[in-house]
């Protein structure tokens, strides 16, 4: 590992009104240890250890906003509403700040992925999405969102963002990736509406832009809004919302105009080119086209195929400790991105960042499937 790589990774960078000591961000990863949707002391310690291990910014696992269709999962996934859950998040926030780090909650609505019976204030609630979906039995699975539904969801995002700022969080991230609600509006495959929220790319962006602009209008001007988006979907790894740089330019510039401060560009492998005929990655294209700071993410420190199946397969899969870290330095030095989000490598080893900085590579604990079975 070169001195240039280490300098790039561990140089300070502006964030909001302050500064981060390095470029390493903890990627949001659902861990399912929040009983009843409430993060407890174990969760606070989990995040604190990553800051003590060298991470400068924590992006929390996805937290559900206050809408009956927001969650698709059991009640051990966290929510960002209710006195009990917010009290839990206040303790997480305090633990991270006491350790010298910054933290932002990821605000999440799953949209059409939800099925009746999932956690939430109304377990019988259907999914909400751009288009109606019914099962073979004719039962409503996904409700096509009316204007009133859209307004209610936007209000729920705003409420969560205001709560985050009031509590002292260092910003918020909007989860608009991986085939969840906002991404479902972006994606022509799932959005075939014939109103102002469907059809053209600009129309499909409207809902996401309205979420951003509504938040931007009520939080402080220097309160960072991070926006996570992706081409790929959990439903289709080969899906795209932008087939070329021109379409990507429309997407990122509309969102930037709405009030996005930082783009979090989720890819399966951060180093791969985004489009044919250009070596630029998706993160590099977003930075070039928008002029905004960018967080890159995708298999950092790993060398095995990414897959959602990793979370469900019973066998353990041994992954690389520090594969592609040199490429992180190259990307930062080339100004392709400004931050790098690390996921599974940090699940395996809370000290990953410190060990990379101190070049204690042989001491890094590699990620295995069994790492997901505990919260340490």
Coordinates of C-alpha atoms in Angstrom, one line a residue:
X1 CA 0.0 0.0 0.0
X2 CA 1.5 3.3 -1.1
X3 CA 2.0 6.5 1.0
X4 CA -0.2 8.2 -1.6
X5 CA -3.1 5.8 -0.8
X6 CA -2.8 6.2 2.9
X7 CA -2.6 10.0 2.6
X8 CA -5.7 10.0 0.4
X9 CA -7.8 7.8 2.7
X10 CA -6.8 9.5 5.9
X11 CA -6.8 13.2 4.8
X12 CA -9.5 15.5 6.3
X13 CA -12.6 16.5 4.4
X14 CA -15.4 18.9 4.9
X15 CA -18.8 17.7 6.1
X16 CA -21.6 20.1 7.0
X17 CA -20.2 22.9 9.1
X18 CA -17.4 20.7 10.3
X19 CA -14.7 18.4 9.1
X20 CA -14.1 14.6 9.1
X21 CA -10.6 13.4 9.9
X22 CA -10.6 10.9 7.1
X23 CA -12.6 9.6 4.1
X24 CA -13.9 6.3 5.6
X25 CA -17.6 6.1 6.1
X26 CA -19.5 3.1 7.6
X27 CA -22.0 2.0 5.0
X28 CA -25.7 1.4 6.1
X29 CA -26.3 -2.3 6.7
X30 CA -29.4 -3.8 8.2
X31 CA -28.4 -6.0 11.2
X32 CA -31.8 -6.9 12.7
X33 CA -30.9 -6.4 16.3
X34 CA -33.4 -3.7 17.3
X35 CA -36.2 -5.6 19.1
X36 CA -39.5 -3.9 18.6
X37 CA -37.8 -1.4 16.3
X38 CA -35.8 0.1 19.2
X39 CA -32.0 0.3 19.1
X40 CA -30.6 -0.8 22.5
X41 CA -27.3 -0.5 24.2
X42 CA -25.8 -3.3 22.1
X43 CA -26.5 -1.2 18.9
X44 CA -25.0 1.9 20.5
X45 CA -21.8 0.0 21.3
X46 CA -21.7 -1.5 17.9
X47 CA -21.5 1.9 16.2
X48 CA -19.2 3.4 18.9
X49 CA -16.7 0.6 18.3
X50 CA -16.5 1.5 14.6
X51 CA -15.7 5.1 15.4
X52 CA -13.0 4.0 17.8
X53 CA -11.8 1.7 15.1
X54 CA -11.1 4.7 12.8
X55 CA -14.4 5.4 10.9
X56 CA -15.1 9.1 10.7
X57 CA -18.8 9.0 9.7
X58 CA -21.5 6.5 10.5
X59 CA -24.5 6.1 8.3
X60 CA -26.9 4.0 10.3
X61 CA -28.7 1.0 9.0
X62 CA -32.0 1.8 7.3
X63 CA -34.6 3.3 9.7
X64 CA -38.3 3.3 8.8
X65 CA -40.1 6.6 8.6
X66 CA -43.6 6.9 10.2
X67 CA -45.9 5.5 7.5
X68 CA -47.9 2.3 7.6
X69 CA -46.3 0.9 4.5
X70 CA -42.7 1.9 5.3
X71 CA -41.5 -1.5 6.6
X72 CA -41.3 -4.9 4.9
X73 CA -39.6 -6.8 7.6
X74 CA -39.9 -8.2 11.2
X75 CA -40.0 -5.9 14.2
X76 CA -36.2 -6.3 14.8
X77 CA -35.5 -3.7 12.2
X78 CA -35.2 -0.1 13.5
X79 CA -37.7 2.7 13.1
X80 CA -37.1 6.5 13.4
X81 CA -40.3 7.4 15.1
X82 CA -42.0 6.8 18.5
X83 CA -40.6 7.9 21.9
X84 CA -39.0 4.5 22.6
X85 CA -37.1 4.2 19.3
X86 CA -36.0 7.9 19.4
X87 CA -34.7 7.5 22.9
X88 CA -32.7 4.5 21.7
X89 CA -31.3 6.5 18.8
X90 CA -30.4 9.3 21.2
X91 CA -28.1 6.9 23.1
X92 CA -26.6 5.7 19.8
X93 CA -26.0 9.4 18.9
X94 CA -24.4 10.1 22.2
X95 CA -22.1 7.1 22.0
X96 CA -20.9 8.0 18.6
X97 CA -20.3 11.6 19.4
X98 CA -18.5 10.7 22.7
X99 CA -16.1 8.6 20.6
X100 CA -15.4 11.6 18.3
X101 CA -17.4 10.5 15.3
X102 CA -20.3 11.9 13.3
X103 CA -23.5 10.0 12.5
X104 CA -26.5 10.4 10.2
X105 CA -29.6 8.2 10.1
X106 CA -30.7 6.6 6.8
X107 CA -34.4 7.3 6.3
X108 CA -36.2 4.4 4.5
X109 CA -39.5 3.5 2.9
X110 CA -39.6 0.1 1.2
X111 CA -42.6 0.8 -1.1
X112 CA -43.9 -2.1 -3.1
X113 CA -41.5 -4.6 -1.4
X114 CA -43.8 -4.7 1.6
X115 CA -46.3 -7.5 2.1
X116 CA -49.2 -7.6 4.6
X117 CA -48.2 -8.8 8.0
X118 CA -44.8 -7.0 8.2
X119 CA -44.0 -4.7 11.1
X120 CA -45.4 -1.3 11.4
X121 CA -48.3 0.6 13.0
X122 CA -50.8 -1.4 10.8
X123 CA -49.5 -4.9 10.0
X124 CA -52.4 -5.4 7.5
X125 CA -51.3 -2.4 5.4
X126 CA -50.4 -3.3 1.8
X127 CA -47.3 -2.1 0.0
X128 CA -47.3 1.4 -1.5
X129 CA -45.8 2.0 -4.9
X130 CA -46.1 3.7 -8.2
X131 CA -48.5 1.0 -9.6
X132 CA -51.1 -1.3 -8.2
X133 CA -50.2 -5.0 -7.8
X134 CA -52.6 -7.8 -7.0
X135 CA -51.9 -11.4 -6.1
X136 CA -53.2 -14.4 -8.1
X137 CA -56.1 -14.5 -5.6
X138 CA -57.0 -10.9 -6.5
X139 CA -55.9 -9.5 -3.1
X140 CA -54.3 -6.1 -3.2
X141 CA -50.6 -6.4 -2.6
X142 CA -49.4 -2.9 -3.6
X143 CA -51.5 0.2 -3.6
X144 CA -50.9 2.7 -6.4
X145 CA -50.1 5.9 -4.6
X146 CA -52.5 8.7 -4.9
X147 CA -51.5 12.3 -4.6
X148 CA -52.6 12.2 -1.0
X149 CA -50.5 9.1 -0.3
X150 CA -47.5 10.8 -1.9
X151 CA -48.0 13.9 0.2
X152 CA -48.3 11.8 3.4
X153 CA -45.1 9.9 2.7
X154 CA -43.2 13.2 1.9
X155 CA -44.5 14.6 5.2
X156 CA -43.2 11.5 7.0
X157 CA -39.7 12.0 5.5
X158 CA -39.8 15.6 6.6
X159 CA -40.9 14.7 10.1
X160 CA -38.0 12.3 10.4
X161 CA -35.4 14.7 9.0
X162 CA -36.6 17.5 11.4
X163 CA -36.4 15.0 14.3
X164 CA -32.9 14.0 13.3
X165 CA -31.7 17.7 13.3
X166 CA -33.5 18.4 16.5
X167 CA -31.8 15.5 18.2
X168 CA -28.3 16.6 17.1
X169 CA -27.6 14.2 14.3
X170 CA -25.0 15.4 11.8
X171 CA -27.3 15.1 8.7
X172 CA -29.6 12.6 7.1
X173 CA -29.4 10.1 4.3
X174 CA -32.4 9.4 2.0
X175 CA -32.5 5.7 0.9
X176 CA -33.4 5.9 -2.8
X177 CA -31.5 2.8 -4.0
X178 CA -31.9 -1.0 -4.5
X179 CA -35.5 -1.1 -5.7
X180 CA -37.2 0.5 -2.7
X181 CA -39.9 3.2 -2.9
X182 CA -38.2 6.3 -4.3
X183 CA -36.1 4.0 -6.7
X184 CA -39.4 2.3 -7.8
X185 CA -40.6 5.7 -9.1
X186 CA -37.2 6.3 -10.8
X187 CA -37.3 2.9 -12.5
X188 CA -39.4 2.6 -15.7
X189 CA -39.8 -1.1 -15.1
X190 CA -41.9 -0.4 -12.0
X191 CA -43.3 3.0 -12.8
X192 CA -45.6 3.1 -15.8
X193 CA -47.9 5.8 -14.4
X194 CA -49.5 8.2 -16.8
X195 CA -49.6 11.2 -14.5
X196 CA -47.0 13.8 -13.5
X197 CA -45.0 11.1 -11.7
X198 CA -44.6 8.7 -14.6
X199 CA -43.6 8.6 -18.2
X200 CA -40.5 10.8 -18.9
X201 CA -37.4 10.5 -16.8
X202 CA -38.0 14.0 -15.5
X203 CA -41.5 12.9 -14.3
X204 CA -40.2 9.7 -12.7
X205 CA -37.7 11.8 -10.8
X206 CA -40.4 14.1 -9.5
X207 CA -41.3 12.2 -6.3
X208 CA -37.7 11.8 -5.2
X209 CA -37.0 15.5 -5.9
X210 CA -40.1 16.5 -3.9
X211 CA -38.9 14.5 -0.9
X212 CA -35.5 16.3 -1.1
X213 CA -36.9 19.8 -1.6
X214 CA -39.5 19.4 1.2
X215 CA -36.7 18.4 3.6
X216 CA -34.4 21.1 2.3
X217 CA -37.1 23.7 2.9
X218 CA -37.3 23.0 6.7
X219 CA -33.9 21.9 7.9
X220 CA -30.9 24.2 8.3
X221 CA -29.2 25.2 5.1
X222 CA -25.9 23.6 6.3
X223 CA -27.6 20.4 7.5
X224 CA -26.3 17.8 5.1
X225 CA -28.8 15.8 2.9
X226 CA -27.1 12.7 1.6
X227 CA -28.9 10.9 -1.2
X228 CA -28.2 7.2 -1.9
X229 CA -29.1 5.8 -5.3
X230 CA -28.2 2.9 -7.5
X231 CA -28.5 1.5 -11.0
X232 CA -29.0 -2.1 -9.8
X233 CA -32.0 -3.4 -7.9
X234 CA -32.4 -6.3 -5.5
X235 CA -35.0 -7.4 -8.1
X236 CA -32.6 -7.1 -11.0
X237 CA -28.9 -6.7 -10.7
X238 CA -28.7 -5.5 -14.4
X239 CA -31.4 -2.8 -14.1
X240 CA -30.6 0.8 -14.8
X241 CA -32.2 4.2 -14.3
X242 CA -29.7 5.9 -16.6
X243 CA -28.5 4.1 -19.7
X244 CA -26.0 6.8 -20.6
X245 CA -24.3 9.9 -19.2
X246 CA -26.9 12.2 -20.6
X247 CA -29.6 10.5 -18.6
X248 CA -27.5 10.4 -15.5
X249 CA -26.9 14.1 -15.9
X250 CA -30.6 14.7 -15.8
X251 CA -31.0 12.6 -12.7
X252 CA -28.2 14.1 -10.6
X253 CA -28.8 17.7 -11.6
X254 CA -32.5 17.6 -10.9
X255 CA -31.7 16.1 -7.4
X256 CA -28.9 18.6 -6.8
X257 CA -31.3 21.5 -7.7
X258 CA -33.8 20.0 -5.2
X259 CA -31.2 20.2 -2.4
X260 CA -29.0 17.1 -2.3
X261 CA -25.6 18.0 -0.8
X262 CA -23.8 14.6 -1.2
X263 CA -24.5 11.7 -3.5
X264 CA -24.0 8.2 -2.1
X265 CA -23.5 6.1 -5.3
X266 CA -24.3 2.4 -4.6
X267 CA -22.6 0.0 -7.0
X268 CA -21.8 -3.7 -6.7
X269 CA -18.1 -3.0 -7.3
X270 CA -17.0 0.6 -6.9
X271 CA -14.1 0.3 -9.4
X272 CA -16.1 -0.9 -12.5
X273 CA -16.9 1.5 -15.4
X274 CA -20.5 2.7 -15.5
X275 CA -21.0 2.9 -19.2
X276 CA -19.3 1.5 -22.3
X277 CA -16.7 3.7 -24.1
X278 CA -15.5 5.3 -20.9
X279 CA -13.4 4.1 -18.0
X280 CA -15.2 6.3 -15.5
X281 CA -17.1 4.7 -12.6
X282 CA -20.6 5.6 -11.7
X283 CA -19.3 7.7 -8.7
X284 CA -16.8 9.5 -11.0
X285 CA -19.6 10.3 -13.5
X286 CA -21.8 11.6 -10.7
X287 CA -19.1 13.9 -9.4
X288 CA -18.2 15.1 -12.9
X289 CA -21.8 15.8 -13.9
X290 CA -23.2 17.2 -10.6
X291 CA -20.2 18.9 -9.1
X292 CA -21.3 17.6 -5.7
X293 CA -19.3 15.5 -3.2
X294 CA -19.7 11.8 -3.7
X295 CA -19.5 8.7 -1.5
X296 CA -18.5 5.6 -3.4
X297 CA -19.4 2.1 -2.2
X298 CA -19.3 -1.4 -3.5
X299 CA -17.3 -4.5 -2.3
X300 CA -14.6 -2.5 -0.6
X301 CA -12.0 -4.8 0.9
X302 CA -13.6 -7.9 -0.7
X303 CA -12.9 -10.0 -3.7
X304 CA -15.9 -12.4 -3.9
X305 CA -19.0 -11.8 -5.9
X306 CA -21.5 -9.6 -4.2
X307 CA -25.0 -10.9 -3.7
X308 CA -28.0 -10.5 -1.5
X309 CA -28.0 -14.3 -1.2
X310 CA -25.0 -13.9 1.1
X311 CA -27.3 -12.9 3.9
X312 CA -29.4 -16.1 3.5
X313 CA -27.0 -18.8 2.4
X314 CA -26.1 -21.2 5.3
X315 CA -22.6 -21.9 4.2
X316 CA -19.7 -19.6 5.2
X317 CA -17.9 -17.8 2.4
X318 CA -14.4 -16.5 3.2
X319 CA -13.8 -13.0 1.6
X320 CA -10.6 -11.0 1.1
X321 CA -9.3 -8.8 3.9
X322 CA -8.1 -5.8 1.9
X323 CA -8.5 -6.5 -1.7
X324 CA -8.8 -3.3 -3.9
X325 CA -7.7 -0.8 -1.1
X326 CA -5.1 0.6 -3.5
X327 CA -7.9 1.4 -5.9
X328 CA -9.5 3.5 -3.2
X329 CA -6.4 5.7 -3.0
X330 CA -6.3 6.0 -6.8
X331 CA -10.0 7.0 -7.0
X332 CA -9.5 9.7 -4.2
X333 CA -6.3 11.0 -5.8
X334 CA -8.0 11.2 -9.2
X335 CA -10.9 13.0 -7.5
X336 CA -13.4 10.4 -8.8
X337 CA -15.1 10.5 -5.3
X338 CA -14.6 12.2 -2.0
X339 CA -15.5 9.5 0.6
X340 CA -15.6 5.7 0.6
X341 CA -18.2 3.7 2.4
X342 CA -17.1 0.4 3.8
X343 CA -19.7 -2.3 4.6
X344 CA -19.0 -6.0 5.3
X345 CA -15.3 -5.5 6.0
X346 CA -16.4 -3.3 9.0
X347 CA -18.9 -5.9 10.1
X348 CA -16.1 -8.4 10.4
X349 CA -13.5 -6.1 12.0
X350 CA -14.4 -2.9 13.8
X351 CA -10.7 -1.9 13.7
X352 CA -10.5 -2.2 9.9
X353 CA -9.8 1.5 9.3
X354 CA -7.1 1.7 12.0
X355 CA -5.5 -1.5 10.8
X356 CA -5.4 -0.2 7.2
X357 CA -3.9 3.2 8.4
X358 CA -1.3 1.5 10.5
X359 CA -0.7 -1.1 7.7
X360 CA -1.4 -4.0 10.1
X361 CA -2.9 -5.8 7.2
X362 CA -2.2 -9.3 8.5
X363 CA -4.2 -8.6 11.6
X364 CA -7.5 -7.8 9.8
X365 CA -10.3 -10.2 10.5
X366 CA -11.8 -11.3 7.1
X367 CA -15.5 -11.3 6.5
X368 CA -17.4 -14.6 6.6
X369 CA -21.1 -15.4 6.5
X370 CA -21.0 -16.2 10.3
X371 CA -20.1 -12.5 11.0
X372 CA -23.8 -11.7 10.5
X373 CA -24.8 -14.0 13.4
X374 CA -23.5 -11.6 16.1
X375 CA -23.4 -7.8 16.7
X376 CA -19.9 -7.1 17.9

